[in-house]
Amino acid sequence: MLAETICSAVSAAGLGIAAVTAYRKRFLTATRIAAYSLVPIGLVLTGVVEWIAGIAFKPSVWLGFGVLGLSWLLFMTTRAIERRSGTTRAERKAARAAGRNESVAPGASAPSLGAGAGAAATAAKPQAKPKKKQEAAAPGDDFSDIEAILKKHGI
C-alpha cells in the first residue's frame, strides 16, 4: 500500500515538473519528463510494484538470489581459468572440426586409412619448429635493414 502511494506521488511530482518545463517553452524536454513520470504509476497499475514488494521480504527469494550469484561466480571463475589456459573457443572449435574431418585429408580424393588422432599430434610438432627458425631469423633481418639504412646515408 505504501509503495503504491509513493509511486503515485512521484508520478504527480513528475507531471508537475513537466508542466512547468512546458510553460517555459521547452516542449521536447517536458514530454520526456512526462514520459518518465508516468512509469511509476504504470508499474503500480500493472501490479509489478505489488509483486516486487511481495517477493522482497521473503527469505526464500533472497536465498534464490544467493544461489544465482554463486552460479554466476562459478561461471566467471571457469571463464577466467579457461582464458589463462591459453585455449580459446575458436581453437577448441577448430580442434573439434579437425577431429570430425580427420578421416579425409584436405586434398585427398579418398579417406585415409589408419593414423587417427596420433597423426594430428605429430603433424602439429613439425609446424612448431619452423616458427622457432623464423623467430631466430627475425633479429638478423632487423639488423640487415638497419645496415641498409646506414649505408644509404653513408654511415
Short mmCIF file of C-alpha atoms in Angstrom, two decimals:
data_model
loop_
_atom_site.label_atom_id
_atom_site.label_comp_id
_atom_site.label_asym_id
_atom_site.label_seq_id
_atom_site.Cartn_x
_atom_site.Cartn_y
_atom_site.Cartn_z
CA MET A 1 0.00 0.00 0.00
CA LEU A 2 2.80 2.39 0.90
CA ALA A 3 4.71 1.62 -2.29
CA GLU A 4 1.67 2.46 -4.42
CA THR A 5 1.24 5.78 -2.65
CA ILE A 6 4.90 6.68 -3.11
CA CYS A 7 4.78 5.80 -6.82
CA SER A 8 1.64 7.90 -7.29
CA ALA A 9 3.30 10.87 -5.56
CA VAL A 10 6.43 10.53 -7.71
CA SER A 11 4.30 10.46 -10.85
CA ALA A 12 2.30 13.52 -9.77
CA ALA A 13 5.51 15.44 -8.97
CA GLY A 14 6.99 14.47 -12.32
CA LEU A 15 3.92 15.64 -14.19
CA GLY A 16 4.09 18.94 -12.28
CA ILE A 17 7.72 19.40 -13.28
CA ALA A 18 6.78 18.57 -16.88
CA ALA A 19 4.04 21.24 -16.80
CA VAL A 20 6.49 23.88 -15.54
CA THR A 21 9.00 22.86 -18.21
CA ALA A 22 6.33 23.12 -20.91
CA TYR A 23 5.37 26.58 -19.60
CA ARG A 24 8.99 27.61 -20.24
CA LYS A 25 8.55 26.55 -23.89
CA ARG A 26 10.83 23.51 -23.63
CA PHE A 27 8.31 21.08 -25.07
CA LEU A 28 10.69 18.25 -26.01
CA THR A 29 12.15 18.15 -22.51
CA ALA A 30 8.68 18.44 -20.95
CA THR A 31 7.45 15.48 -23.00
CA ARG A 32 10.44 13.41 -21.93
CA ILE A 33 9.88 14.27 -18.24
CA ALA A 34 6.19 13.40 -18.55
CA ALA A 35 7.09 10.04 -20.08
CA TYR A 36 9.47 9.22 -17.23
CA SER A 37 6.99 10.36 -14.61
CA LEU A 38 4.26 8.05 -15.94
CA VAL A 39 6.42 4.94 -15.49
CA PRO A 40 5.89 4.54 -11.70
CA ILE A 41 2.10 4.83 -11.93
CA GLY A 42 2.14 2.38 -14.86
CA LEU A 43 4.06 -0.10 -12.72
CA VAL A 44 1.52 0.29 -9.93
CA LEU A 45 -1.42 -0.24 -12.28
CA THR A 46 0.09 -3.39 -13.82
CA GLY A 47 0.77 -4.92 -10.41
CA VAL A 48 4.55 -5.04 -10.75
CA VAL A 49 5.08 -2.97 -7.60
CA GLU A 50 2.88 -5.28 -5.53
CA TRP A 51 4.70 -8.31 -6.91
CA ILE A 52 8.12 -6.82 -6.12
CA ALA A 53 7.00 -5.87 -2.61
CA GLY A 54 5.69 -9.41 -2.12
CA ILE A 55 8.95 -11.10 -3.04
CA ALA A 56 11.30 -8.56 -1.44
CA PHE A 57 10.57 -9.72 2.09
CA LYS A 58 10.68 -13.50 1.61
CA PRO A 59 13.88 -15.29 2.76
CA SER A 60 13.47 -17.94 0.07
CA VAL A 61 13.68 -15.25 -2.61
CA TRP A 62 16.95 -13.92 -1.16
CA LEU A 63 18.27 -17.47 -0.96
CA GLY A 64 17.45 -17.83 -4.66
CA PHE A 65 19.36 -14.64 -5.44
CA GLY A 66 22.30 -16.04 -3.46
CA VAL A 67 22.24 -19.26 -5.49
CA LEU A 68 22.10 -17.26 -8.72
CA GLY A 69 25.07 -15.18 -7.53
CA LEU A 70 27.03 -18.34 -6.71
CA SER A 71 26.22 -19.74 -10.13
CA TRP A 72 27.43 -16.55 -11.80
CA LEU A 73 30.64 -16.58 -9.71
CA LEU A 74 31.38 -20.18 -10.70
CA PHE A 75 30.74 -19.39 -14.34
CA MET A 76 33.09 -16.39 -14.29
CA THR A 77 35.77 -18.42 -12.47
CA THR A 78 35.71 -21.11 -15.13
CA ARG A 79 35.92 -18.46 -17.85
CA ALA A 80 38.97 -16.90 -16.19
CA ILE A 81 40.68 -20.28 -15.86
CA GLU A 82 39.83 -21.05 -19.47
CA ARG A 83 41.43 -17.81 -20.63
CA ARG A 84 44.57 -18.45 -18.57
CA SER A 85 45.00 -21.89 -20.13
CA GLY A 86 45.55 -20.22 -23.49
CA THR A 87 42.86 -22.03 -25.42
CA THR A 88 40.09 -20.03 -26.96
CA ARG A 89 36.68 -21.08 -28.14
CA ALA A 90 37.81 -20.75 -31.75
CA GLU A 91 40.78 -23.05 -31.13
CA ARG A 92 38.59 -25.68 -29.44
CA LYS A 93 36.03 -25.41 -32.24
CA ALA A 94 38.76 -25.87 -34.85
CA ALA A 95 40.11 -28.87 -32.95
CA ARG A 96 36.65 -30.46 -32.84
CA ALA A 97 36.15 -29.81 -36.55
CA ALA A 98 39.54 -31.32 -37.28
CA GLY A 99 38.60 -34.36 -35.20
CA ARG A 100 35.43 -34.89 -37.19
CA ASN A 101 37.03 -34.39 -40.59
CA GLU A 102 40.19 -36.30 -39.70
CA SER A 103 39.43 -39.25 -41.94
CA VAL A 104 39.78 -37.25 -45.14
CA ALA A 105 42.84 -35.14 -45.90
CA PRO A 106 42.13 -31.70 -47.41
CA GLY A 107 43.48 -32.58 -50.86
CA ALA A 108 42.71 -36.29 -50.83
CA SER A 109 40.08 -37.91 -53.01
CA ALA A 110 39.68 -40.93 -50.70
CA PRO A 111 39.64 -41.35 -46.92
CA SER A 112 42.95 -42.12 -45.27
CA LEU A 113 43.33 -45.48 -43.57
CA GLY A 114 44.96 -45.68 -40.17
CA ALA A 115 46.91 -42.90 -38.40
CA GLY A 116 43.97 -41.37 -36.47
CA ALA A 117 44.42 -38.81 -33.71
CA GLY A 118 48.14 -39.54 -33.32
CA ALA A 119 48.81 -38.19 -36.81
CA ALA A 120 47.25 -34.86 -35.94
CA ALA A 121 49.52 -34.52 -32.88
CA THR A 122 52.68 -35.35 -34.86
CA ALA A 123 51.62 -33.06 -37.68
CA ALA A 124 51.46 -30.14 -35.26
CA LYS A 125 55.04 -30.63 -33.99
CA PRO A 126 56.90 -30.02 -37.28
CA GLN A 127 54.96 -26.77 -37.71
CA ALA A 128 56.28 -25.54 -34.38
CA LYS A 129 59.94 -25.96 -35.42
CA PRO A 130 59.81 -23.61 -38.45
CA LYS A 131 58.30 -20.93 -36.23
CA LYS A 132 61.39 -21.11 -34.00
CA LYS A 133 63.59 -20.73 -37.06
CA GLN A 134 61.57 -17.71 -38.17
CA GLU A 135 61.91 -16.18 -34.73
CA ALA A 136 65.67 -16.72 -34.81
CA ALA A 137 65.90 -15.20 -38.28
CA ALA A 138 63.84 -12.16 -37.38
CA PRO A 139 66.58 -10.31 -35.40
CA GLY A 140 69.02 -10.86 -38.28
CA ASP A 141 66.53 -9.32 -40.67
CA ASP A 142 66.23 -6.29 -38.42
CA PHE A 143 69.98 -5.74 -38.44
CA SER A 144 70.17 -6.09 -42.22
CA ASP A 145 67.52 -3.40 -42.56
CA ILE A 146 69.43 -1.14 -40.21
CA GLU A 147 72.68 -1.76 -42.11
CA ALA A 148 70.96 -0.90 -45.38
CA ILE A 149 69.67 2.37 -43.93
CA LEU A 150 73.09 3.28 -42.54
CA LYS A 151 74.77 2.52 -45.91
CA LYS A 152 72.17 4.62 -47.69
CA HIS A 153 73.09 7.60 -45.53
CA GLY A 154 76.79 6.97 -45.92
CA ILE A 155 77.49 5.91 -42.37
#
